[in-house]
PDB file of N, CA and C in Angstrom:
ATOM      1  N   MET A   1     132.779 119.738 235.619  1.00  0.00           N
ATOM      2  CA  MET A   1     133.603 119.257 234.520  1.00  0.00           C
ATOM      3  C   MET A   1     132.836 119.445 233.224  1.00  0.00           C
ATOM      4  N   ALA A   2     133.472 120.062 232.233  1.00  0.00           N
ATOM      5  CA  ALA A   2     132.820 120.357 230.967  1.00  0.00           C
ATOM      6  C   ALA A   2     132.676 119.092 230.139  1.00  0.00           C
ATOM      7  N   ASN A   3     131.566 118.994 229.439  1.00  0.00           N
ATOM      8  CA  ASN A   3     131.306 117.862 228.569  1.00  0.00           C
ATOM      9  C   ASN A   3     131.551 118.297 227.139  1.00  0.00           C
ATOM     10  N   ASN A   4     132.473 117.651 226.449  1.00  0.00           N
ATOM     11  CA  ASN A   4     132.804 118.027 225.079  1.00  0.00           C
ATOM     12  C   ASN A   4     131.943 117.326 224.049  1.00  0.00           C
ATOM     13  N   ASN A   5     130.926 116.605 224.475  1.00  0.00           N
ATOM     14  CA  ASN A   5     130.039 115.916 223.562  1.00  0.00           C
ATOM     15  C   ASN A   5     129.166 116.946 222.864  1.00  0.00           C
ATOM     16  N   SER A   6     129.133 116.953 221.522  1.00  0.00           N
ATOM     17  CA  SER A   6     128.396 117.968 220.785  1.00  0.00           C
ATOM     18  C   SER A   6     126.897 117.873 221.020  1.00  0.00           C
ATOM     19  N   ASN A   7     126.391 116.732 221.454  1.00  0.00           N
ATOM     20  CA  ASN A   7     124.963 116.583 221.734  1.00  0.00           C
ATOM     21  C   ASN A   7     124.569 117.243 223.039  1.00  0.00           C
ATOM     22  N   ASN A   8     125.503 117.533 223.892  1.00  0.00           N
ATOM     23  CA  ASN A   8     125.208 118.030 225.226  1.00  0.00           C
ATOM     24  C   ASN A   8     126.029 119.276 225.537  1.00  0.00           C
ATOM     25  N   ASN A   9     126.099 120.213 224.614  1.00  0.00           N
ATOM     26  CA  ASN A   9     126.985 121.352 224.793  1.00  0.00           C
ATOM     27  C   ASN A   9     126.233 122.662 224.557  1.00  0.00           C
ATOM     28  N   ASN A  10     124.959 122.692 224.921  1.00  0.00           N
ATOM     29  CA  ASN A  10     124.130 123.889 224.760  1.00  0.00           C
ATOM     30  C   ASN A  10     124.172 124.443 223.344  1.00  0.00           C
ATOM     31  N   GLY A  11     124.138 123.568 222.354  1.00  0.00           N
ATOM     32  CA  GLY A  11     124.134 123.994 220.970  1.00  0.00           C
ATOM     33  C   GLY A  11     125.492 124.401 220.428  1.00  0.00           C
ATOM     34  N   LYS A  12     126.539 124.369 221.250  1.00  0.00           N
ATOM     35  CA  LYS A  12     127.878 124.733 220.798  1.00  0.00           C
ATOM     36  C   LYS A  12     128.594 123.504 220.250  1.00  0.00           C
ATOM     37  N   MET A  13     129.500 123.758 219.337  1.00  0.00           N
ATOM     38  CA  MET A  13     130.279 122.690 218.737  1.00  0.00           C
ATOM     39  C   MET A  13     131.443 122.313 219.656  1.00  0.00           C
ATOM     40  N   SER A  14     131.722 121.009 219.771  1.00  0.00           N
ATOM     41  CA  SER A  14     132.854 120.564 220.568  1.00  0.00           C
ATOM     42  C   SER A  14     134.163 120.862 219.834  1.00  0.00           C
ATOM     43  N   ARG A  15     135.265 120.841 220.549  1.00  0.00           N
ATOM     44  CA  ARG A  15     136.571 121.040 219.926  1.00  0.00           C
ATOM     45  C   ARG A  15     136.843 119.959 218.894  1.00  0.00           C
ATOM     46  N   GLU A  16     136.460 118.746 219.225  1.00  0.00           N
ATOM     47  CA  GLU A  16     136.687 117.631 218.306  1.00  0.00           C
ATOM     48  C   GLU A  16     135.941 117.849 217.003  1.00  0.00           C
ATOM     49  N   GLU A  17     134.673 118.265 217.108  1.00  0.00           N
ATOM     50  CA  GLU A  17     133.859 118.497 215.920  1.00  0.00           C
ATOM     51  C   GLU A  17     134.417 119.671 215.103  1.00  0.00           C
ATOM     52  N   ALA A  18     134.813 120.742 215.764  1.00  0.00           N
ATOM     53  CA  ALA A  18     135.377 121.899 215.066  1.00  0.00           C
ATOM     54  C   ALA A  18     136.669 121.509 214.362  1.00  0.00           C
ATOM     55  N   GLY A  19     137.490 120.728 215.024  1.00  0.00           N
ATOM     56  CA  GLY A  19     138.740 120.271 214.413  1.00  0.00           C
ATOM     57  C   GLY A  19     138.500 119.397 213.206  1.00  0.00           C
ATOM     58  N   ARG A  20     137.534 118.505 213.323  1.00  0.00           N
ATOM     59  CA  ARG A  20     137.204 117.622 212.204  1.00  0.00           C
ATOM     60  C   ARG A  20     136.709 118.430 211.007  1.00  0.00           C
ATOM     61  N   LEU A  21     135.798 119.362 211.260  1.00  0.00           N
ATOM     62  CA  LEU A  21     135.263 120.186 210.180  1.00  0.00           C
ATOM     63  C   LEU A  21     136.348 121.068 209.559  1.00  0.00           C
ATOM     64  N   GLY A  22     137.229 121.612 210.394  1.00  0.00           N
ATOM     65  CA  GLY A  22     138.328 122.422 209.880  1.00  0.00           C
ATOM     66  C   GLY A  22     139.279 121.604 209.033  1.00  0.00           C
ATOM     67  N   GLY A  23     139.557 120.397 209.481  1.00  0.00           N
ATOM     68  CA  GLY A  23     140.428 119.506 208.712  1.00  0.00           C
ATOM     69  C   GLY A  23     139.821 119.132 207.375  1.00  0.00           C
ATOM     70  N   GLU A  24     138.519 118.888 207.366  1.00  0.00           N
ATOM     71  CA  GLU A  24     137.850 118.559 206.101  1.00  0.00           C
ATOM     72  C   GLU A  24     137.899 119.740 205.143  1.00  0.00           C
ATOM     73  N   ALA A  25     137.651 120.955 205.655  1.00  0.00           N
ATOM     74  CA  ALA A  25     137.704 122.148 204.801  1.00  0.00           C
ATOM     75  C   ALA A  25     139.110 122.357 204.247  1.00  0.00           C
ATOM     76  N   THR A  26     140.114 122.168 205.086  1.00  0.00           N
ATOM     77  CA  THR A  26     141.503 122.337 204.645  1.00  0.00           C
ATOM     78  C   THR A  26     141.846 121.315 203.565  1.00  0.00           C
ATOM     79  N   SER A  27     141.404 120.076 203.767  1.00  0.00           N
ATOM     80  CA  SER A  27     141.743 119.038 202.788  1.00  0.00           C
ATOM     81  C   SER A  27     141.093 119.304 201.433  1.00  0.00           C
ATOM     82  N   LYS A  28     139.962 120.001 201.425  1.00  0.00           N
ATOM     83  CA  LYS A  28     139.315 120.334 200.158  1.00  0.00           C
ATOM     84  C   LYS A  28     140.064 121.449 199.430  1.00  0.00           C
ATOM     85  N   ASN A  29     140.784 122.288 200.161  1.00  0.00           N
ATOM     86  CA  ASN A  29     141.452 123.448 199.583  1.00  0.00           C
ATOM     87  C   ASN A  29     142.921 123.214 199.230  1.00  0.00           C
ATOM     88  N   HIS A  30     143.491 122.079 199.627  1.00  0.00           N
ATOM     89  CA  HIS A  30     144.915 121.851 199.417  1.00  0.00           C
ATOM     90  C   HIS A  30     145.165 120.487 198.793  1.00  0.00           C
ATOM     91  N   ASP A  31     146.276 120.390 198.060  1.00  0.00           N
ATOM     92  CA  ASP A  31     146.622 119.148 197.381  1.00  0.00           C
ATOM     93  C   ASP A  31     147.718 118.393 198.123  1.00  0.00           C
ATOM     94  N   LYS A  32     148.121 117.278 197.557  1.00  0.00           N
ATOM     95  CA  LYS A  32     149.134 116.402 198.153  1.00  0.00           C
ATOM     96  C   LYS A  32     150.442 117.150 198.424  1.00  0.00           C
ATOM     97  N   GLU A  33     150.862 117.988 197.492  1.00  0.00           N
ATOM     98  CA  GLU A  33     152.126 118.713 197.640  1.00  0.00           C
ATOM     99  C   GLU A  33     152.109 119.629 198.867  1.00  0.00           C
ATOM    100  N   PHE A  34     150.959 120.240 199.129  1.00  0.00           N
ATOM    101  CA  PHE A  34     150.819 121.104 200.307  1.00  0.00           C
ATOM    102  C   PHE A  34     151.122 120.314 201.578  1.00  0.00           C
ATOM    103  N   TYR A  35     150.520 119.132 201.697  1.00  0.00           N
ATOM    104  CA  TYR A  35     150.728 118.320 202.895  1.00  0.00           C
ATOM    105  C   TYR A  35     152.160 117.792 202.971  1.00  0.00           C
ATOM    106  N   GLN A  36     152.751 117.472 201.835  1.00  0.00           N
ATOM    107  CA  GLN A  36     154.138 117.028 201.836  1.00  0.00           C
ATOM    108  C   GLN A  36     155.057 118.139 202.320  1.00  0.00           C
ATOM    109  N   GLU A  37     154.791 119.352 201.862  1.00  0.00           N
ATOM    110  CA  GLU A  37     155.630 120.484 202.241  1.00  0.00           C
ATOM    111  C   GLU A  37     155.502 120.806 203.726  1.00  0.00           C
ATOM    112  N   ILE A  38     154.268 120.848 204.247  1.00  0.00           N
ATOM    113  CA  ILE A  38     154.134 121.177 205.673  1.00  0.00           C
ATOM    114  C   ILE A  38     154.648 120.033 206.544  1.00  0.00           C
ATOM    115  N   GLY A  39     154.527 118.801 206.061  1.00  0.00           N
ATOM    116  CA  GLY A  39     155.081 117.667 206.798  1.00  0.00           C
ATOM    117  C   GLY A  39     156.592 117.734 206.852  1.00  0.00           C
ATOM    118  N   GLN A  40     157.198 118.099 205.739  1.00  0.00           N
ATOM    119  CA  GLN A  40     158.653 118.219 205.694  1.00  0.00           C
ATOM    120  C   GLN A  40     159.122 119.345 206.609  1.00  0.00           C
ATOM    121  N   LYS A  41     158.417 120.480 206.576  1.00  0.00           N
ATOM    122  CA  LYS A  41     158.790 121.602 207.443  1.00  0.00           C
ATOM    123  C   LYS A  41     158.639 121.229 208.914  1.00  0.00           C
ATOM    124  N   GLY A  42     157.558 120.538 209.244  1.00  0.00           N
ATOM    125  CA  GLY A  42     157.352 120.113 210.628  1.00  0.00           C
ATOM    126  C   GLY A  42     158.408 119.130 211.078  1.00  0.00           C
ATOM    127  N   GLY A  43     158.751 118.207 210.201  1.00  0.00           N
ATOM    128  CA  GLY A  43     159.786 117.237 210.520  1.00  0.00           C
ATOM    129  C   GLY A  43     161.141 117.894 210.715  1.00  0.00           C
ATOM    130  N   GLN A  44     161.460 118.857 209.881  1.00  0.00           N
ATOM    131  CA  GLN A  44     162.736 119.562 210.000  1.00  0.00           C
ATOM    132  C   GLN A  44     162.779 120.357 211.292  1.00  0.00           C
ATOM    133  N   SER A  45     161.669 121.026 211.608  1.00  0.00           N
ATOM    134  CA  SER A  45     161.594 121.817 212.838  1.00  0.00           C
ATOM    135  C   SER A  45     161.771 120.925 214.061  1.00  0.00           C
ATOM    136  N   THR A  46     161.136 119.765 214.027  1.00  0.00           N
ATOM    137  CA  THR A  46     161.241 118.831 215.143  1.00  0.00           C
ATOM    138  C   THR A  46     162.666 118.300 215.272  1.00  0.00           C
ATOM    139  N   SER A  47     163.284 117.951 214.152  1.00  0.00           N
ATOM    140  CA  SER A  47     164.644 117.403 214.222  1.00  0.00           C
ATOM    141  C   SER A  47     165.646 118.453 214.682  1.00  0.00           C
ATOM    142  N   ASP A  48     165.371 119.731 214.389  1.00  0.00           N
ATOM    143  CA  ASP A  48     166.258 120.802 214.847  1.00  0.00           C
ATOM    144  C   ASP A  48     166.185 120.986 216.352  1.00  0.00           C
ATOM    145  N   SER A  49     165.035 120.644 216.954  1.00  0.00           N
ATOM    146  CA  SER A  49     164.857 120.906 218.385  1.00  0.00           C
ATOM    147  C   SER A  49     164.982 119.667 219.266  1.00  0.00           C
ATOM    148  N   HIS A  50     165.266 118.494 218.676  1.00  0.00           N
ATOM    149  CA  HIS A  50     165.392 117.266 219.462  1.00  0.00           C
ATOM    150  C   HIS A  50     166.671 116.519 219.103  1.00  0.00           C
ATOM    151  N   ASP A  51     167.162 115.742 220.074  1.00  0.00           N
ATOM    152  CA  ASP A  51     168.386 114.988 219.854  1.00  0.00           C
ATOM    153  C   ASP A  51     168.100 113.510 219.621  1.00  0.00           C
ATOM    154  N   LYS A  52     169.155 112.747 219.438  1.00  0.00           N
ATOM    155  CA  LYS A  52     169.066 111.320 219.138  1.00  0.00           C
ATOM    156  C   LYS A  52     168.276 110.562 220.212  1.00  0.00           C
ATOM    157  N   GLU A  53     168.503 110.912 221.476  1.00  0.00           N
ATOM    158  CA  GLU A  53     167.821 110.213 222.575  1.00  0.00           C
ATOM    159  C   GLU A  53     166.314 110.401 222.508  1.00  0.00           C
ATOM    160  N   PHE A  54     165.863 111.583 222.097  1.00  0.00           N
ATOM    161  CA  PHE A  54     164.421 111.842 221.948  1.00  0.00           C
ATOM    162  C   PHE A  54     163.812 110.857 220.958  1.00  0.00           C
ATOM    163  N   TYR A  55     164.448 110.704 219.800  1.00  0.00           N
ATOM    164  CA  TYR A  55     163.920 109.809 218.778  1.00  0.00           C
ATOM    165  C   TYR A  55     164.004 108.345 219.209  1.00  0.00           C
ATOM    166  N   GLN A  56     165.048 107.983 219.954  1.00  0.00           N
ATOM    167  CA  GLN A  56     165.143 106.623 220.461  1.00  0.00           C
ATOM    168  C   GLN A  56     163.996 106.338 221.434  1.00  0.00           C
ATOM    169  N   GLU A  57     163.710 107.309 222.291  1.00  0.00           N
ATOM    170  CA  GLU A  57     162.650 107.130 223.284  1.00  0.00           C
ATOM    171  C   GLU A  57     161.277 107.028 222.627  1.00  0.00           C
ATOM    172  N   ILE A  58     160.969 107.924 221.679  1.00  0.00           N
ATOM    173  CA  ILE A  58     159.644 107.845 221.065  1.00  0.00           C
ATOM    174  C   ILE A  58     159.536 106.606 220.175  1.00  0.00           C
ATOM    175  N   GLY A  59     160.640 106.195 219.577  1.00  0.00           N
ATOM    176  CA  GLY A  59     160.630 104.964 218.788  1.00  0.00           C
ATOM    177  C   GLY A  59     160.357 103.752 219.658  1.00  0.00           C
ATOM    178  N   GLN A  60     160.970 103.727 220.831  1.00  0.00           N
ATOM    179  CA  GLN A  60     160.748 102.618 221.761  1.00  0.00           C
ATOM    180  C   GLN A  60     159.300 102.603 222.240  1.00  0.00           C
ATOM    181  N   LYS A  61     158.767 103.779 222.593  1.00  0.00           N
ATOM    182  CA  LYS A  61     157.376 103.853 223.045  1.00  0.00           C
ATOM    183  C   LYS A  61     156.418 103.414 221.948  1.00  0.00           C
ATOM    184  N   GLY A  62     156.696 103.843 220.722  1.00  0.00           N
ATOM    185  CA  GLY A  62     155.847 103.441 219.601  1.00  0.00           C
ATOM    186  C   GLY A  62     155.912 101.951 219.357  1.00  0.00           C
ATOM    187  N   GLY A  63     157.101 101.396 219.454  1.00  0.00           N
ATOM    188  CA  GLY A  63     157.253  99.952 219.285  1.00  0.00           C
ATOM    189  C   GLY A  63     156.531  99.165 220.358  1.00  0.00           C
ATOM    190  N   GLU A  64     156.608  99.648 221.599  1.00  0.00           N
ATOM    191  CA  GLU A  64     155.909  98.976 222.692  1.00  0.00           C
ATOM    192  C   GLU A  64     154.400  99.050 222.498  1.00  0.00           C
ATOM    193  N   ALA A  65     153.902 100.216 222.104  1.00  0.00           N
ATOM    194  CA  ALA A  65     152.467 100.369 221.882  1.00  0.00           C
ATOM    195  C   ALA A  65     151.992  99.462 220.752  1.00  0.00           C
ATOM    196  N   THR A  66     152.789  99.379 219.699  1.00  0.00           N
ATOM    197  CA  THR A  66     152.430  98.524 218.572  1.00  0.00           C
ATOM    198  C   THR A  66     152.439  97.059 218.981  1.00  0.00           C
ATOM    199  N   SER A  67     153.443  96.662 219.745  1.00  0.00           N
ATOM    200  CA  SER A  67     153.529  95.256 220.140  1.00  0.00           C
ATOM    201  C   SER A  67     152.387  94.871 221.072  1.00  0.00           C
ATOM    202  N   GLU A  68     151.892  95.826 221.858  1.00  0.00           N
ATOM    203  CA  GLU A  68     150.764  95.536 222.742  1.00  0.00           C
ATOM    204  C   GLU A  68     149.463  95.407 221.967  1.00  0.00           C
ATOM    205  N   SER A  69     149.367  96.082 220.830  1.00  0.00           N
ATOM    206  CA  SER A  69     148.113  96.059 220.079  1.00  0.00           C
ATOM    207  C   SER A  69     148.080  94.975 219.000  1.00  0.00           C
ATOM    208  N   HIS A  70     149.203  94.313 218.751  1.00  0.00           N
ATOM    209  CA  HIS A  70     149.264  93.262 217.728  1.00  0.00           C
ATOM    210  C   HIS A  70     149.825  91.993 218.350  1.00  0.00           C
ATOM    211  N   GLY A  71     149.302  90.873 217.897  1.00  0.00           N
ATOM    212  CA  GLY A  71     149.760  89.588 218.409  1.00  0.00           C
ATOM    213  C   GLY A  71     150.935  89.039 217.636  1.00  0.00           C
ATOM    214  N   LYS A  72     151.452  87.923 218.122  1.00  0.00           N
ATOM    215  CA  LYS A  72     152.593  87.242 217.521  1.00  0.00           C
ATOM    216  C   LYS A  72     152.347  86.931 216.045  1.00  0.00           C
ATOM    217  N   GLU A  73     151.118  86.552 215.708  1.00  0.00           N
ATOM    218  CA  GLU A  73     150.793  86.193 214.328  1.00  0.00           C
ATOM    219  C   GLU A  73     150.977  87.369 213.382  1.00  0.00           C
ATOM    220  N   PHE A  74     150.653  88.566 213.844  1.00  0.00           N
ATOM    221  CA  PHE A  74     150.821  89.770 213.027  1.00  0.00           C
ATOM    222  C   PHE A  74     152.276  89.926 212.615  1.00  0.00           C
ATOM    223  N   TYR A  75     153.183  89.795 213.571  1.00  0.00           N
ATOM    224  CA  TYR A  75     154.601  89.972 213.273  1.00  0.00           C
ATOM    225  C   TYR A  75     155.141  88.845 212.405  1.00  0.00           C
ATOM    226  N   GLN A  76     154.640  87.635 212.611  1.00  0.00           N
ATOM    227  CA  GLN A  76     155.061  86.529 211.766  1.00  0.00           C
ATOM    228  C   GLN A  76     154.629  86.775 210.318  1.00  0.00           C
ATOM    229  N   GLU A  77     153.394  87.270 210.162  1.00  0.00           N
ATOM    230  CA  GLU A  77     152.875  87.514 208.816  1.00  0.00           C
ATOM    231  C   GLU A  77     153.638  88.637 208.114  1.00  0.00           C
ATOM    232  N   ILE A  78     153.856  89.759 208.798  1.00  0.00           N
ATOM    233  CA  ILE A  78     154.555  90.855 208.116  1.00  0.00           C
ATOM    234  C   ILE A  78     156.020  90.510 207.883  1.00  0.00           C
ATOM    235  N   GLY A  79     156.605  89.724 208.766  1.00  0.00           N
ATOM    236  CA  GLY A  79     157.978  89.286 208.549  1.00  0.00           C
ATOM    237  C   GLY A  79     158.080  88.381 207.337  1.00  0.00           C
ATOM    238  N   SER A  80     157.123  87.485 207.218  1.00  0.00           N
ATOM    239  CA  SER A  80     157.101  86.581 206.074  1.00  0.00           C
ATOM    240  C   SER A  80     156.893  87.354 204.781  1.00  0.00           C
ATOM    241  N   GLU A  81     155.938  88.290 204.794  1.00  0.00           N
ATOM    242  CA  GLU A  81     155.677  89.092 203.599  1.00  0.00           C
ATOM    243  C   GLU A  81     156.889  89.950 203.234  1.00  0.00           C
ATOM    244  N   GLY A  82     157.546  90.524 204.234  1.00  0.00           N
ATOM    245  CA  GLY A  82     158.739  91.329 203.973  1.00  0.00           C
ATOM    246  C   GLY A  82     159.858  90.491 203.395  1.00  0.00           C
ATOM    247  N   GLY A  83     160.026  89.292 203.928  1.00  0.00           N
ATOM    248  CA  GLY A  83     161.060  88.396 203.406  1.00  0.00           C
ATOM    249  C   GLY A  83     160.788  88.001 201.966  1.00  0.00           C
ATOM    250  N   LYS A  84     159.523  87.721 201.653  1.00  0.00           N
ATOM    251  CA  LYS A  84     159.169  87.365 200.276  1.00  0.00           C
ATOM    252  C   LYS A  84     159.409  88.548 199.342  1.00  0.00           C
ATOM    253  N   ALA A  85     158.985  89.728 199.757  1.00  0.00           N
ATOM    254  CA  ALA A  85     159.162  90.916 198.917  1.00  0.00           C
ATOM    255  C   ALA A  85     160.642  91.189 198.691  1.00  0.00           C
ATOM    256  N   ARG A  86     161.421  91.023 199.735  1.00  0.00           N
ATOM    257  CA  ARG A  86     162.859  91.280 199.620  1.00  0.00           C
ATOM    258  C   ARG A  86     163.501  90.280 198.667  1.00  0.00           C
ATOM    259  N   SER A  87     163.155  89.013 198.801  1.00  0.00           N
ATOM    260  CA  SER A  87     163.766  88.010 197.932  1.00  0.00           C
ATOM    261  C   SER A  87     163.300  88.177 196.494  1.00  0.00           C
ATOM    262  N   ASP A  88     162.038  88.609 196.317  1.00  0.00           N
ATOM    263  CA  ASP A  88     161.536  88.833 194.963  1.00  0.00           C
ATOM    264  C   ASP A  88     162.210  90.032 194.320  1.00  0.00           C
ATOM    265  N   SER A  89     162.527  91.046 195.113  1.00  0.00           N
ATOM    266  CA  SER A  89     163.046  92.290 194.547  1.00  0.00           C
ATOM    267  C   SER A  89     164.508  92.198 194.128  1.00  0.00           C
ATOM    268  N   ASN A  90     165.276  91.322 194.747  1.00  0.00           N
ATOM    269  CA  ASN A  90     166.688  91.269 194.354  1.00  0.00           C
ATOM    270  C   ASN A  90     167.037  90.025 193.555  1.00  0.00           C
ATOM    271  N   GLY A  91     166.066  89.144 193.356  1.00  0.00           N
ATOM    272  CA  GLY A  91     166.280  87.977 192.519  1.00  0.00           C
ATOM    273  C   GLY A  91     167.232  86.953 193.088  1.00  0.00           C
ATOM    274  N   MET A  92     167.607  87.079 194.340  1.00  0.00           N
ATOM    275  CA  MET A  92     168.572  86.174 194.954  1.00  0.00           C
ATOM    276  C   MET A  92     167.815  85.072 195.716  1.00  0.00           C
ATOM    277  N   SER A  93     168.245  83.835 195.550  1.00  0.00           N
ATOM    278  CA  SER A  93     167.628  82.744 196.291  1.00  0.00           C
ATOM    279  C   SER A  93     168.037  82.813 197.763  1.00  0.00           C
ATOM    280  N   ARG A  94     167.291  82.150 198.603  1.00  0.00           N
ATOM    281  CA  ARG A  94     167.635  82.105 200.027  1.00  0.00           C
ATOM    282  C   ARG A  94     169.008  81.472 200.242  1.00  0.00           C
ATOM    283  N   GLU A  95     169.269  80.436 199.448  1.00  0.00           N
ATOM    284  CA  GLU A  95     170.555  79.756 199.576  1.00  0.00           C
ATOM    285  C   GLU A  95     171.708  80.699 199.236  1.00  0.00           C
ATOM    286  N   GLU A  96     171.528  81.448 198.137  1.00  0.00           N
ATOM    287  CA  GLU A  96     172.583  82.370 197.729  1.00  0.00           C
ATOM    288  C   GLU A  96     172.747  83.488 198.760  1.00  0.00           C
ATOM    289  N   ALA A  97     171.632  83.993 199.267  1.00  0.00           N
ATOM    290  CA  ALA A  97     171.695  85.047 200.281  1.00  0.00           C
ATOM    291  C   ALA A  97     172.390  84.532 201.538  1.00  0.00           C
ATOM    292  N   GLY A  98     172.085  83.303 201.938  1.00  0.00           N
ATOM    293  CA  GLY A  98     172.731  82.712 203.107  1.00  0.00           C
ATOM    294  C   GLY A  98     174.216  82.526 202.910  1.00  0.00           C
ATOM    295  N   ARG A  99     174.592  82.069 201.724  1.00  0.00           N
ATOM    296  CA  ARG A  99     176.005  81.874 201.413  1.00  0.00           C
ATOM    297  C   ARG A  99     176.747  83.203 201.449  1.00  0.00           C
ATOM    298  N   LYS A 100     176.166  84.237 200.815  1.00  0.00           N
ATOM    299  CA  LYS A 100     176.817  85.548 200.789  1.00  0.00           C
ATOM    300  C   LYS A 100     176.894  86.147 202.194  1.00  0.00           C
ATOM    301  N   GLY A 101     175.830  85.979 202.962  1.00  0.00           N
ATOM    302  CA  GLY A 101     175.843  86.496 204.330  1.00  0.00           C
ATOM    303  C   GLY A 101     176.878  85.799 205.188  1.00  0.00           C
ATOM    304  N   GLY A 102     176.984  84.487 205.040  1.00  0.00           N
ATOM    305  CA  GLY A 102     177.988  83.734 205.782  1.00  0.00           C
ATOM    306  C   GLY A 102     179.395  84.135 205.393  1.00  0.00           C
ATOM    307  N   GLN A 103     179.610  84.333 204.104  1.00  0.00           N
ATOM    308  CA  GLN A 103     180.925  84.749 203.622  1.00  0.00           C
ATOM    309  C   GLN A 103     181.281  86.131 204.161  1.00  0.00           C
ATOM    310  N   ALA A 104     180.314  87.064 204.126  1.00  0.00           N
ATOM    311  CA  ALA A 104     180.568  88.419 204.631  1.00  0.00           C
ATOM    312  C   ALA A 104     180.878  88.386 206.116  1.00  0.00           C
ATOM    313  N   ARG A 105     180.156  87.552 206.855  1.00  0.00           N
ATOM    314  CA  ARG A 105     180.389  87.451 208.301  1.00  0.00           C
ATOM    315  C   ARG A 105     181.769  86.870 208.571  1.00  0.00           C
ATOM    316  N   SER A 106     182.128  85.859 207.794  1.00  0.00           N
ATOM    317  CA  SER A 106     183.436  85.245 207.942  1.00  0.00           C
ATOM    318  C   SER A 106     184.547  86.254 207.651  1.00  0.00           C
ATOM    319  N   ASN A 107     184.340  87.036 206.598  1.00  0.00           N
ATOM    320  CA  ASN A 107     185.337  88.052 206.246  1.00  0.00           C
ATOM    321  C   ASN A 107     185.466  89.096 207.348  1.00  0.00           C
ATOM    322  N   ASN A 108     184.359  89.509 207.945  1.00  0.00           N
ATOM    323  CA  ASN A 108     184.392  90.492 209.035  1.00  0.00           C
ATOM    324  C   ASN A 108     185.105  89.946 210.248  1.00  0.00           C
ATOM    325  N   ASN A 109     184.872  88.687 210.583  1.00  0.00           N
ATOM    326  CA  ASN A 109     185.532  88.084 211.745  1.00  0.00           C
ATOM    327  C   ASN A 109     187.031  87.913 211.524  1.00  0.00           C
ATOM    328  N   ASN A 110     187.418  87.596 210.296  1.00  0.00           N
ATOM    329  CA  ASN A 110     188.829  87.447 209.980  1.00  0.00           C
ATOM    330  C   ASN A 110     189.570  88.769 210.032  1.00  0.00           C
ATOM    331  N   ASN A 111     188.871  89.860 209.721  1.00  0.00           N
ATOM    332  CA  ASN A 111     189.498  91.182 209.711  1.00  0.00           C
ATOM    333  C   ASN A 111     189.690  91.751 211.113  1.00  0.00           C
ATOM    334  N   LYS A 112     189.045  91.168 212.120  1.00  0.00           N
ATOM    335  CA  LYS A 112     189.139  91.674 213.492  1.00  0.00           C
ATOM    336  C   LYS A 112     190.406  91.218 214.195  1.00  0.00           C
ATOM    337  N   ASP A 113     191.041  90.209 213.660  1.00  0.00           N
ATOM    338  CA  ASP A 113     192.253  89.656 214.309  1.00  0.00           C
ATOM    339  C   ASP A 113     193.445  90.548 214.203  1.00  0.00           C
TER     340      ASP A 113
END
């Protein structure tokens, strides 16, 4: 079995080390717009070759991995921060938001009859 550790590779560079060095060289030669453009092209290429179920599956896997690596407190904190940011950004009090949400829900239920 080959050892990819650069210290034990008969003086040869490991794939990881070569990749890291190549990435550093590339980052020195290109700006933010370059990365935005290749990211957009990669995203478009991926979306052209995958369907809705693919994205649902990878989203679920990512969510599961994230939930395993973060505790309940993490989600409580980001939820609280998101709620504060949201309320600060629209200038609406919690009471007003609750009233409007209740009214919208009531209107939706009345329209189903």
